[in-house]
mmCIF file of C-alpha atoms in Angstrom:
data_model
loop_
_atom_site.group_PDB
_atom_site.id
_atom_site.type_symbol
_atom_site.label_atom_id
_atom_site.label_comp_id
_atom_site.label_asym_id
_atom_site.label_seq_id
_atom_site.Cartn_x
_atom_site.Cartn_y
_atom_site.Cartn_z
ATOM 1 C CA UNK B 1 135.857 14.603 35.142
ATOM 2 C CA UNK B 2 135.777 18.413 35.699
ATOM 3 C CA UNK B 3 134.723 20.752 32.821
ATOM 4 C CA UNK B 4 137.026 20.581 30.106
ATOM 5 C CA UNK B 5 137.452 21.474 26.155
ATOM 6 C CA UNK B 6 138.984 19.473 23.833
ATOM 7 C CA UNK B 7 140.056 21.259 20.158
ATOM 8 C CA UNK B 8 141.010 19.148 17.179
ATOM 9 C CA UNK B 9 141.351 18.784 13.669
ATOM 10 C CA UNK B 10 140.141 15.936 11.198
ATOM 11 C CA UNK B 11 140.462 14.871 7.636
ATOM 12 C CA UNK B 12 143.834 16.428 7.376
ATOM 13 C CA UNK B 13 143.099 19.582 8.560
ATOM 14 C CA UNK B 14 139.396 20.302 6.661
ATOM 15 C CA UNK B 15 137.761 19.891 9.720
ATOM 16 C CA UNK B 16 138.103 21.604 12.905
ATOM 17 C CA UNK B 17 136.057 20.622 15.718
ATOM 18 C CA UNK B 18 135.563 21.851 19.624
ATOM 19 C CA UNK B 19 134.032 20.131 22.661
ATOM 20 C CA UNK B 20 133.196 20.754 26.091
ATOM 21 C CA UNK B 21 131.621 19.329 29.237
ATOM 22 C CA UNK B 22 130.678 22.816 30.849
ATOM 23 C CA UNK B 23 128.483 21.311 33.843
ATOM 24 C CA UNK B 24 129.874 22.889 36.829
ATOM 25 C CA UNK B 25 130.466 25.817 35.171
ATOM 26 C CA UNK B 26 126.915 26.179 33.883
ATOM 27 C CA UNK B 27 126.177 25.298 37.765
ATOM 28 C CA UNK B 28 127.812 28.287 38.721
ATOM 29 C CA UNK B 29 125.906 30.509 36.719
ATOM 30 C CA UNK B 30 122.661 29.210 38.339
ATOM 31 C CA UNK B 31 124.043 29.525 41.505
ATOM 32 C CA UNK B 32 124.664 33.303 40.859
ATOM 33 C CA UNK B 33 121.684 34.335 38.629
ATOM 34 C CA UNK B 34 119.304 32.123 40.332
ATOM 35 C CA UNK B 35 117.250 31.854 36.680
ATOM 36 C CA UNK B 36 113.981 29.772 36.073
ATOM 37 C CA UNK B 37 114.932 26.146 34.595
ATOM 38 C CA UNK B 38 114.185 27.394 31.150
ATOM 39 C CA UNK B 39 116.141 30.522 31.651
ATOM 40 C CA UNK B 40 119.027 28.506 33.263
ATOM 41 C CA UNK B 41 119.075 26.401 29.908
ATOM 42 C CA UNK B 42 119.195 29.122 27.656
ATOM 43 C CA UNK B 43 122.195 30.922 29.390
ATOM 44 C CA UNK B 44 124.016 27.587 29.707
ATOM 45 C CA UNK B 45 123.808 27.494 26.002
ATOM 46 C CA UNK B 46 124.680 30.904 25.162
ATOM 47 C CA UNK B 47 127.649 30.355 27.513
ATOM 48 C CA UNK B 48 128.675 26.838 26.076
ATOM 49 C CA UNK B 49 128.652 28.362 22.584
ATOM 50 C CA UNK B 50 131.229 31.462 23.403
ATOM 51 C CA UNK B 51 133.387 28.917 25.128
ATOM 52 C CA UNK B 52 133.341 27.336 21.702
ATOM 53 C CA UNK B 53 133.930 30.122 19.611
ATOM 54 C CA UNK B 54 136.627 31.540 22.229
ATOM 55 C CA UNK B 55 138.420 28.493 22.282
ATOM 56 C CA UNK B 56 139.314 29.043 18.271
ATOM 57 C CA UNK B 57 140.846 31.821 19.110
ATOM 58 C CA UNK B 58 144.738 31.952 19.036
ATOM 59 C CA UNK B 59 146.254 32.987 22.832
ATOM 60 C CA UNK B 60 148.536 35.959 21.901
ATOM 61 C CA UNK B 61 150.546 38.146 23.934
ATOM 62 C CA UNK B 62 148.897 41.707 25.240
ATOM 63 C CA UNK B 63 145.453 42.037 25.157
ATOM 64 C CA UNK B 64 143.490 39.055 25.926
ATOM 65 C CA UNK B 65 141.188 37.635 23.123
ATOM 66 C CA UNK B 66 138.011 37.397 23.737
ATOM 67 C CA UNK B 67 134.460 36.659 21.904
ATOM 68 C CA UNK B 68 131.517 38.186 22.870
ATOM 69 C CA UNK B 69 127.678 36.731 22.216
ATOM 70 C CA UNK B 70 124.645 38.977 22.570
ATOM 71 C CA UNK B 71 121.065 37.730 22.115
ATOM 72 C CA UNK B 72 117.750 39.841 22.030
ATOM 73 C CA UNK B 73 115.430 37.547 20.730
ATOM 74 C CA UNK B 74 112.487 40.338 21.750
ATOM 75 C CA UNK B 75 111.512 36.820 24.367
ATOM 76 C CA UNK B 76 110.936 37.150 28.088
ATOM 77 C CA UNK B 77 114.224 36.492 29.285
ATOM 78 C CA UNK B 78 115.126 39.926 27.304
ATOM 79 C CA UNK B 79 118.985 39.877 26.335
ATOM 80 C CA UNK B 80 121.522 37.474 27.097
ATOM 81 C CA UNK B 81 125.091 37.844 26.988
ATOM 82 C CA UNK B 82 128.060 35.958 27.132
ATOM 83 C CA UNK B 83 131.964 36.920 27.007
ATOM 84 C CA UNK B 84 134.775 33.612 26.756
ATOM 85 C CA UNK B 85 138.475 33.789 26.433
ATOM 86 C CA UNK B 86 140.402 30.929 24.459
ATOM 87 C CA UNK B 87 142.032 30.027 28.331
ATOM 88 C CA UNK B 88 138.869 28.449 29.210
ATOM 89 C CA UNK B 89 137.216 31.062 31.130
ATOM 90 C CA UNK B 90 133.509 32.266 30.478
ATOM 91 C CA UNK B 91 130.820 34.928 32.038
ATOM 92 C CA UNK B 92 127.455 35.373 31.347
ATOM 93 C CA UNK B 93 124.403 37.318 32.423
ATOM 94 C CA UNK B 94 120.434 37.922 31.417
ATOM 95 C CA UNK B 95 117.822 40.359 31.818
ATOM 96 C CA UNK B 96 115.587 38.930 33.240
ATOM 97 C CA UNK B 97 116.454 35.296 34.868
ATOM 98 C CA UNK B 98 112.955 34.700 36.363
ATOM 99 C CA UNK B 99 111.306 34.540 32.787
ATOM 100 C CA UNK B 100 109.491 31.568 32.057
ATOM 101 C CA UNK B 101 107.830 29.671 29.166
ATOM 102 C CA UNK B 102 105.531 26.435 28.602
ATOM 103 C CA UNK B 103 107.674 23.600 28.275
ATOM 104 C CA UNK B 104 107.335 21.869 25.022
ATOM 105 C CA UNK B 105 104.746 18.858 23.971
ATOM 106 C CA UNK B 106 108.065 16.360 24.497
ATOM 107 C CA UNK B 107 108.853 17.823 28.018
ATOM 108 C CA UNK B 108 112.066 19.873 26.966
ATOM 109 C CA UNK B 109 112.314 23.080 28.364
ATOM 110 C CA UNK B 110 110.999 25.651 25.915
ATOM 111 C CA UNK B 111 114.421 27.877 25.660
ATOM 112 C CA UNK B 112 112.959 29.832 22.568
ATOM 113 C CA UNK B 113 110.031 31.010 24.133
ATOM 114 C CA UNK B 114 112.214 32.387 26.766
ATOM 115 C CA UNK B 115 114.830 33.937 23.834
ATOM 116 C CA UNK B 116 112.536 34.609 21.378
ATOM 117 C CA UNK B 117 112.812 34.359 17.593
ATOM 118 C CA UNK B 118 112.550 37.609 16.591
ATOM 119 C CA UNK B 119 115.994 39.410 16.907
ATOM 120 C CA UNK B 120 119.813 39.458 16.246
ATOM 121 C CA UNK B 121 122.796 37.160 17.043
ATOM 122 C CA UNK B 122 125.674 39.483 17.755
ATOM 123 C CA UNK B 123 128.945 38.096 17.811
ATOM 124 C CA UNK B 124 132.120 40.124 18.508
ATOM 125 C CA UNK B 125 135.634 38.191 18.096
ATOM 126 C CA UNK B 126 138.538 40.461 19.514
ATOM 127 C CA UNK B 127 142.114 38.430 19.023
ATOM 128 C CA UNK B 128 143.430 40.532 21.133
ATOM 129 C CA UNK B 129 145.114 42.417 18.180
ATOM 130 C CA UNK B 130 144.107 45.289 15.624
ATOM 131 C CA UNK B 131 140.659 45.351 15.631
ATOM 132 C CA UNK B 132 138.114 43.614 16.912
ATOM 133 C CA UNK B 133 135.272 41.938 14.473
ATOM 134 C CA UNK B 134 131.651 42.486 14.906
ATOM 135 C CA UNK B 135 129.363 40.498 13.264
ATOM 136 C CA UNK B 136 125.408 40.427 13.034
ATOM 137 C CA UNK B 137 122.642 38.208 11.703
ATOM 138 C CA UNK B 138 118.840 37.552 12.332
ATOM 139 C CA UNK B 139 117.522 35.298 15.336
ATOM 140 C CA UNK B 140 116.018 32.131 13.273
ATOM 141 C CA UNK B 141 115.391 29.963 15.770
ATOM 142 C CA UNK B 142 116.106 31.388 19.726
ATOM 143 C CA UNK B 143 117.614 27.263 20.654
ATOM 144 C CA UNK B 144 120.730 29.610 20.341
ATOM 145 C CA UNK B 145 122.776 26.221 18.983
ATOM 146 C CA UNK B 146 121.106 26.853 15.533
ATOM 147 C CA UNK B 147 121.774 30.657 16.057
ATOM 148 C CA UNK B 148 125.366 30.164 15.960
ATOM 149 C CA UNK B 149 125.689 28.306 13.414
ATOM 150 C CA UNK B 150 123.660 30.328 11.174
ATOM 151 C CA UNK B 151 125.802 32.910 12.130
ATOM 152 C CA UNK B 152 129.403 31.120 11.521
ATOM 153 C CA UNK B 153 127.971 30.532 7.871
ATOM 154 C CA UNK B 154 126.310 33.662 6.971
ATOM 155 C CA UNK B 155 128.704 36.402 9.041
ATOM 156 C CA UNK B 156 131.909 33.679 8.829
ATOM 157 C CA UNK B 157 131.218 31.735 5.461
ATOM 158 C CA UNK B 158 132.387 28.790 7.645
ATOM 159 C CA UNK B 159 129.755 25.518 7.207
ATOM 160 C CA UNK B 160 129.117 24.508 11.039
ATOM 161 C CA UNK B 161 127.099 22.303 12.959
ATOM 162 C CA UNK B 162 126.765 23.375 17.135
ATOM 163 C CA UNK B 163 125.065 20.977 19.340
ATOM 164 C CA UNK B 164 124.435 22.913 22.578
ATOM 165 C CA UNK B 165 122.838 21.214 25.304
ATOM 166 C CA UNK B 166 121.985 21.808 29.572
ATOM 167 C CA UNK B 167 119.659 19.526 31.580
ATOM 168 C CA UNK B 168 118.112 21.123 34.669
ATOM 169 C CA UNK B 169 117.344 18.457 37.200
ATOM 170 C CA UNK B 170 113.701 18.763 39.143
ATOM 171 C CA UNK B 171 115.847 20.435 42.331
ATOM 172 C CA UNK B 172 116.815 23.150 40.088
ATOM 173 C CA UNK B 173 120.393 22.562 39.391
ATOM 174 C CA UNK B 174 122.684 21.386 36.124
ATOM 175 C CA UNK B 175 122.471 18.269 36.258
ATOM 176 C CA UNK B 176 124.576 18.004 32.680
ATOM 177 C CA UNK B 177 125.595 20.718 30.228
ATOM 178 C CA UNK B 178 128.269 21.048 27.781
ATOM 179 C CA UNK B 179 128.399 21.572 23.841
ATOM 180 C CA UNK B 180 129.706 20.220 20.035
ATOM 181 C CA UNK B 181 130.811 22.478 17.206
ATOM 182 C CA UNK B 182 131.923 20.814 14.155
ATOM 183 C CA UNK B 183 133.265 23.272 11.176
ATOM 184 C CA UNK B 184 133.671 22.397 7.397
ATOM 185 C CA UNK B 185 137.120 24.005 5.823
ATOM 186 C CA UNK B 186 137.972 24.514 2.359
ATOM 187 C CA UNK B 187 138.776 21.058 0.683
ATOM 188 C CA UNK B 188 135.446 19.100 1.926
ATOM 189 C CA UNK B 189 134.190 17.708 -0.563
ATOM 190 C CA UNK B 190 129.572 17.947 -0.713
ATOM 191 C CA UNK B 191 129.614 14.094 -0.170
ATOM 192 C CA UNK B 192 131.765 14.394 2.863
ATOM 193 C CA UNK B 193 130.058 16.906 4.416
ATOM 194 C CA UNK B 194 126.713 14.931 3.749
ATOM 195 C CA UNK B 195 128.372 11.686 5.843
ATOM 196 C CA UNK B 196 129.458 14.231 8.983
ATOM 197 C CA UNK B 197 125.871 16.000 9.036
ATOM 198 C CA UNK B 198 125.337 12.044 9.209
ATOM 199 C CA UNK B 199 127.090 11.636 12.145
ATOM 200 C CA UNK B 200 126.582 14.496 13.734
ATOM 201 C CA UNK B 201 122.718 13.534 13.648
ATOM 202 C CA UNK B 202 123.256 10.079 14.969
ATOM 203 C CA UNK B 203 125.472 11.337 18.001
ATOM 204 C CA UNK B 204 122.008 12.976 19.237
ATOM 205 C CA UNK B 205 121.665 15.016 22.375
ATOM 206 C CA UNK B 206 124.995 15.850 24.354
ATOM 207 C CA UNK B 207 123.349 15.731 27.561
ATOM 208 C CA UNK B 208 121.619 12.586 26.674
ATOM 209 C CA UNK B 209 125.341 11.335 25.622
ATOM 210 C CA UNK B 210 126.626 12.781 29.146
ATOM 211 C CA UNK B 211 123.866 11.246 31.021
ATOM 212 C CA UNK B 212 125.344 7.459 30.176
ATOM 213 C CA UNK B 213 129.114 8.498 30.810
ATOM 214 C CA UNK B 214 130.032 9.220 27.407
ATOM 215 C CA UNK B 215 131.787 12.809 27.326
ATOM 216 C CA UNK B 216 133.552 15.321 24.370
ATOM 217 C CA UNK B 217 136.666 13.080 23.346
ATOM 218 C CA UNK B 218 134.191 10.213 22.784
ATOM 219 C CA UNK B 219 131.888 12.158 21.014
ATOM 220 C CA UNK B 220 134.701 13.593 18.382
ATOM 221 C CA UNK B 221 136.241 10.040 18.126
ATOM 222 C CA UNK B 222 132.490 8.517 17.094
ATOM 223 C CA UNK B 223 132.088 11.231 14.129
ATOM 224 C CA UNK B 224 136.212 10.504 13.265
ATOM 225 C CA UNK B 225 137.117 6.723 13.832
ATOM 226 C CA UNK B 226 140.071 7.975 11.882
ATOM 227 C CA UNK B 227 142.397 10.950 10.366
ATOM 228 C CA UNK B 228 141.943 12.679 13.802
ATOM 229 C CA UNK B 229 144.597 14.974 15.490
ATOM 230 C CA UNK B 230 143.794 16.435 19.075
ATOM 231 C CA UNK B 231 145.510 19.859 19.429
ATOM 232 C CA UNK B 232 144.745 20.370 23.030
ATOM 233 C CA UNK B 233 142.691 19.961 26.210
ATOM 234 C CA UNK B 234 142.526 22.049 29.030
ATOM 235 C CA UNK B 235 139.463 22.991 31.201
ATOM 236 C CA UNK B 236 136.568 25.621 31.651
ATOM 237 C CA UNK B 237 135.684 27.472 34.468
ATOM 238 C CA UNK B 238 133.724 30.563 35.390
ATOM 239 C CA UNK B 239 135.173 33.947 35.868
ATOM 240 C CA UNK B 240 134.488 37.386 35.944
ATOM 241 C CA UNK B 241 137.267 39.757 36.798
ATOM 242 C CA UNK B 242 135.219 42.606 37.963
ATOM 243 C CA UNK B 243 137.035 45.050 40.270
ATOM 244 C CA UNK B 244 136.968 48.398 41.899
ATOM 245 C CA UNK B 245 138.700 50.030 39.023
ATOM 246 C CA UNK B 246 136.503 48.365 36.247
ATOM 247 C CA UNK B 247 133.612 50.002 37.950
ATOM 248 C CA UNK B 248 135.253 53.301 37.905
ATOM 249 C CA UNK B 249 136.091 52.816 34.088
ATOM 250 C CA UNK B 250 132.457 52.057 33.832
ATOM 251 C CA UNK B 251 130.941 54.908 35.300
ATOM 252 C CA UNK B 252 133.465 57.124 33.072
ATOM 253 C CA UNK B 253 132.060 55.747 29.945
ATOM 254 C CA UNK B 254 128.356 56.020 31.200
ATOM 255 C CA UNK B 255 129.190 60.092 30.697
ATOM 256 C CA UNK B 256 128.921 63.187 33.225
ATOM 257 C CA UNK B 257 125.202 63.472 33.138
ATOM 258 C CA UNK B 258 124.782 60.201 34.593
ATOM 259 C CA UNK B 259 127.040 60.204 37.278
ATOM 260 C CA UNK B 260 126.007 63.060 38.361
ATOM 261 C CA UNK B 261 122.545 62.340 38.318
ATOM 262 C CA UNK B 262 123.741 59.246 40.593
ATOM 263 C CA UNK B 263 125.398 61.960 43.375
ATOM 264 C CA UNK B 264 122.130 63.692 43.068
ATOM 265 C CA UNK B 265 119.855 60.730 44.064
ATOM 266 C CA UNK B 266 122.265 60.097 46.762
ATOM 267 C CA UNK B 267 123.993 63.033 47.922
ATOM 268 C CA UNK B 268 125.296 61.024 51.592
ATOM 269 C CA UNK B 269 126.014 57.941 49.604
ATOM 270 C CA UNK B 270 127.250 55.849 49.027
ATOM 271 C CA UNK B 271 125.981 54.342 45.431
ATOM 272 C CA UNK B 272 125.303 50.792 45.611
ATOM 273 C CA UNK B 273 126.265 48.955 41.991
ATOM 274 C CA UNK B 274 126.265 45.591 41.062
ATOM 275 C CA UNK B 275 128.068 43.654 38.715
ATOM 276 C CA UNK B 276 125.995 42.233 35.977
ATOM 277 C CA UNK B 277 128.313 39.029 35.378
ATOM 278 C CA UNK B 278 128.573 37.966 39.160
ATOM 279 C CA UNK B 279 126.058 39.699 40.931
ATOM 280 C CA UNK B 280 129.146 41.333 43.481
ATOM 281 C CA UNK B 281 128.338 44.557 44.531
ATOM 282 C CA UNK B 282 130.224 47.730 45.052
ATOM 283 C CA UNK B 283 129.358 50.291 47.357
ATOM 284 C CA UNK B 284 130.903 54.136 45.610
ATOM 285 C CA UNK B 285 131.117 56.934 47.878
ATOM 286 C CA UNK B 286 130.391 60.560 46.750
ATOM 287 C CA UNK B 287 133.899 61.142 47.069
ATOM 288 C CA UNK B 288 134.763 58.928 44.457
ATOM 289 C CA UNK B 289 131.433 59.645 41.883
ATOM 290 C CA UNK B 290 133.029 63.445 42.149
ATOM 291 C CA UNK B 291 136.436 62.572 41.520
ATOM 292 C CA UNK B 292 135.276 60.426 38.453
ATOM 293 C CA UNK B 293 132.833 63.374 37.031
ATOM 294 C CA UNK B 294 135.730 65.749 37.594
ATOM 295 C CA UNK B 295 137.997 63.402 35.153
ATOM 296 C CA UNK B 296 134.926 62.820 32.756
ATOM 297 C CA UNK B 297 134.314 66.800 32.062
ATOM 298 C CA UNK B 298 138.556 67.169 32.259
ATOM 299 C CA UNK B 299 138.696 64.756 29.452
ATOM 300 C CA UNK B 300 141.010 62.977 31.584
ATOM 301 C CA UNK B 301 138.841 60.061 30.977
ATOM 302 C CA UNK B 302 139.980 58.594 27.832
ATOM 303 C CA UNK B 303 143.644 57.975 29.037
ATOM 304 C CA UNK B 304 142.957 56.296 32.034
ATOM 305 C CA UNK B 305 143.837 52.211 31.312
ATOM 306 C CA UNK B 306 141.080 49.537 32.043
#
C-alpha cells in the first residue's frame, strides 16, 4: 500500500492515536540528501514524528498549518529539521548527512550517536491562525521517538507514547519506515494507561511489524480490539514548495549586509543557492540581488507576501 496515515480516537474519545507507513516517503529523502544509513534513520524519524504531530492539526482555511521539529543534539549529524502539514505532506533536511556512528552491540543503527544527547527538541505548531506555538525541552535521549514524547508531556502536558521506526537495507535504501503515537486525554484512568503502555510494549518495533505485512490500521486495532473510531485516512508524501519567490523572500530576511556581501563575491554572477529541503538550486543574477537590497534598505521588504 502507498504511504498513508490513519487518525483515530479510542475509549470514547480519551485516546487519540496516529499512524503512518512513511516508506517511500522516507525513500525520497535518501534519494535527495544521500545521508549515511544511520543518518538516513535519524531523519526518517524526525520526519515520521512531524507527520504525526501535523496530522493533529485541524485543516483551516488561510494559512496552512504546519509543525515544525528542530533537533541539535550537539551529535555529528549537527541539526535536523523537519516541517509537516496536517494534508500529509512533509520536508526535511540535516547538516551534515554523511555523519556516521558505531552501530550498536544488537546491530541497530546507532541514531543517537549521530543526534546526540545533549541539546533541545524544538517544536513549533502554527494552526494556521493567531499565533503560532513554540515549544522547547532538553534532548534526553537523541532516538528522537523518546524526544517527542518527552516533549508532548513536559511542553504539552499530554501523556504520549511515539514509536518511530526506519530500516535501511544493506543497498542503502528504506527498506521500511513509518511511525505510532498514542496520546492519553483527560478521563484515563492510571490503571488504563498502565494496560496501553502494555500494549504498546508488546506491539514492538514498527518496522519489525511492517517487515511481516502488518501495517498502521492493524497496529491501532491490536492496542483497541474495541471502543475504536477511525476519523480518517489519507496518505503522505514528500514536498517542498520552494520557488523563485521564496528565495527572494529569503534573501530579504537574511538583511542588506549579506546580500550585498553575496554581489560582492560575485560581481558577474550569477549566485548559485540551493534549497536546503530538496537540494534544487537557483541560479540569482546581480540584477535581481540589487533589486532585492534596494527593497531591503527601502523597507519595502516587510510588505512583500511569501
Amino acid at each position: 500500500m502507498a504511504d498513508h496515515m490513519i487518525r483515530a480516537v479510542a475509549w470514547g474519545g480519551r485516546v487519540r492515536v496516529a499512524a503512518c507507513d512513511a516508506t517511500d516517503t522516507v525513500e525520497e529523502l535518501r534519494r535527495i540528501h544521500d545521508p549515511s544509513p544511520v543518518t538516513t534513520a535519524a531523519v526518517g524519524r524526525i520526519a515520521t514524528g512531524a507527520l504525526l504531530m501535523a496530522s493533529l492539526l485541524e485543516k483551516v482555511t488561510g494559512r496552512e498549518p504546519m509543525v515544525t521539529i528542530e533537533i541539535d543534539g550537539g551529535g555529528p549529524a549537527g541539526k535536523l529539521l523537519a516541517t509537516a502539514s496536517p494534508k500529509g505532506w512533509v520536508r526535511a533536511m540535516v547538516a551534515n548527512p554523511f555523519a556516521t556512528a558505531e552501530s550498536r552491540v544488537n546491530g541497530k543503527l546507532n541514531v543517537a550517536g549521530v543526534v546526540g544527547t545533549a541539546g533541545e527538541v524544538i517544536v513549533t505548531r502554527d494552526p494556521g491562525i493567531g499565533e503560532p506555538y513554540r515549544g522547547v525541552v532538553p534532548l534526553v535521549s537523541g532516538e528522537i521517538g523518546q524526544d517527542l514524547a518527552r516533549y508532548l508531556l513536559d511542553s504539552e502536558q499530554t501523556p504520549s507514547a511515539v514509536l518511530l521506526g526506519v530500516h535501511v537495507v544493506p543497498a542503502g535504501r528504506v527498506g521500511h519506515a513509518g511511525g505510532l503515537m498514542v496520546q492519553l486525554l483527560p478521563g484515563v484512568s492510571d490503571e488504563e494507561a498502565e494496560r496501553l503502555s502494555s500494549r504498546v510494549r508488546d506491539l514492538g518495533a514498527v518496522t519489525s511489524q511492517m517487515a511481516v505485512g502488518v501495517g498502521p490500521r492493524e497496529w491501532i486495532e491490536s492496542l483497541f480490539a474495541e471502543d475504536l473510531s477511525v476519523l480518517d485516512e489519507g496518505p503522505v508524501c514528500f514536498f517542498c514548495g520552494c520557488s523563485e519567490r521564496r528565495v527572494e523572500t529569503a534573501l530579504m530576511l537574511l538583511g542588506a549586509v549579506e546580500v550585498r556581501s553575496m554581489i560582492e563575491d560575485c560581481p558577474e554572477g550569477p549566485t548559485v543557492l540551493h534549497c536546503g529541503f530538496c537540494r534544487k538550486e537557483y541560479a540569482v543574477s546581480v540584477a535581481t540581488l540589487r533589486r532585492v537590497l534596494e527593497e531591503v534598505e527601502s523597507g519595502a521588504a516587510g510588505d512583500r507576501p511569501n
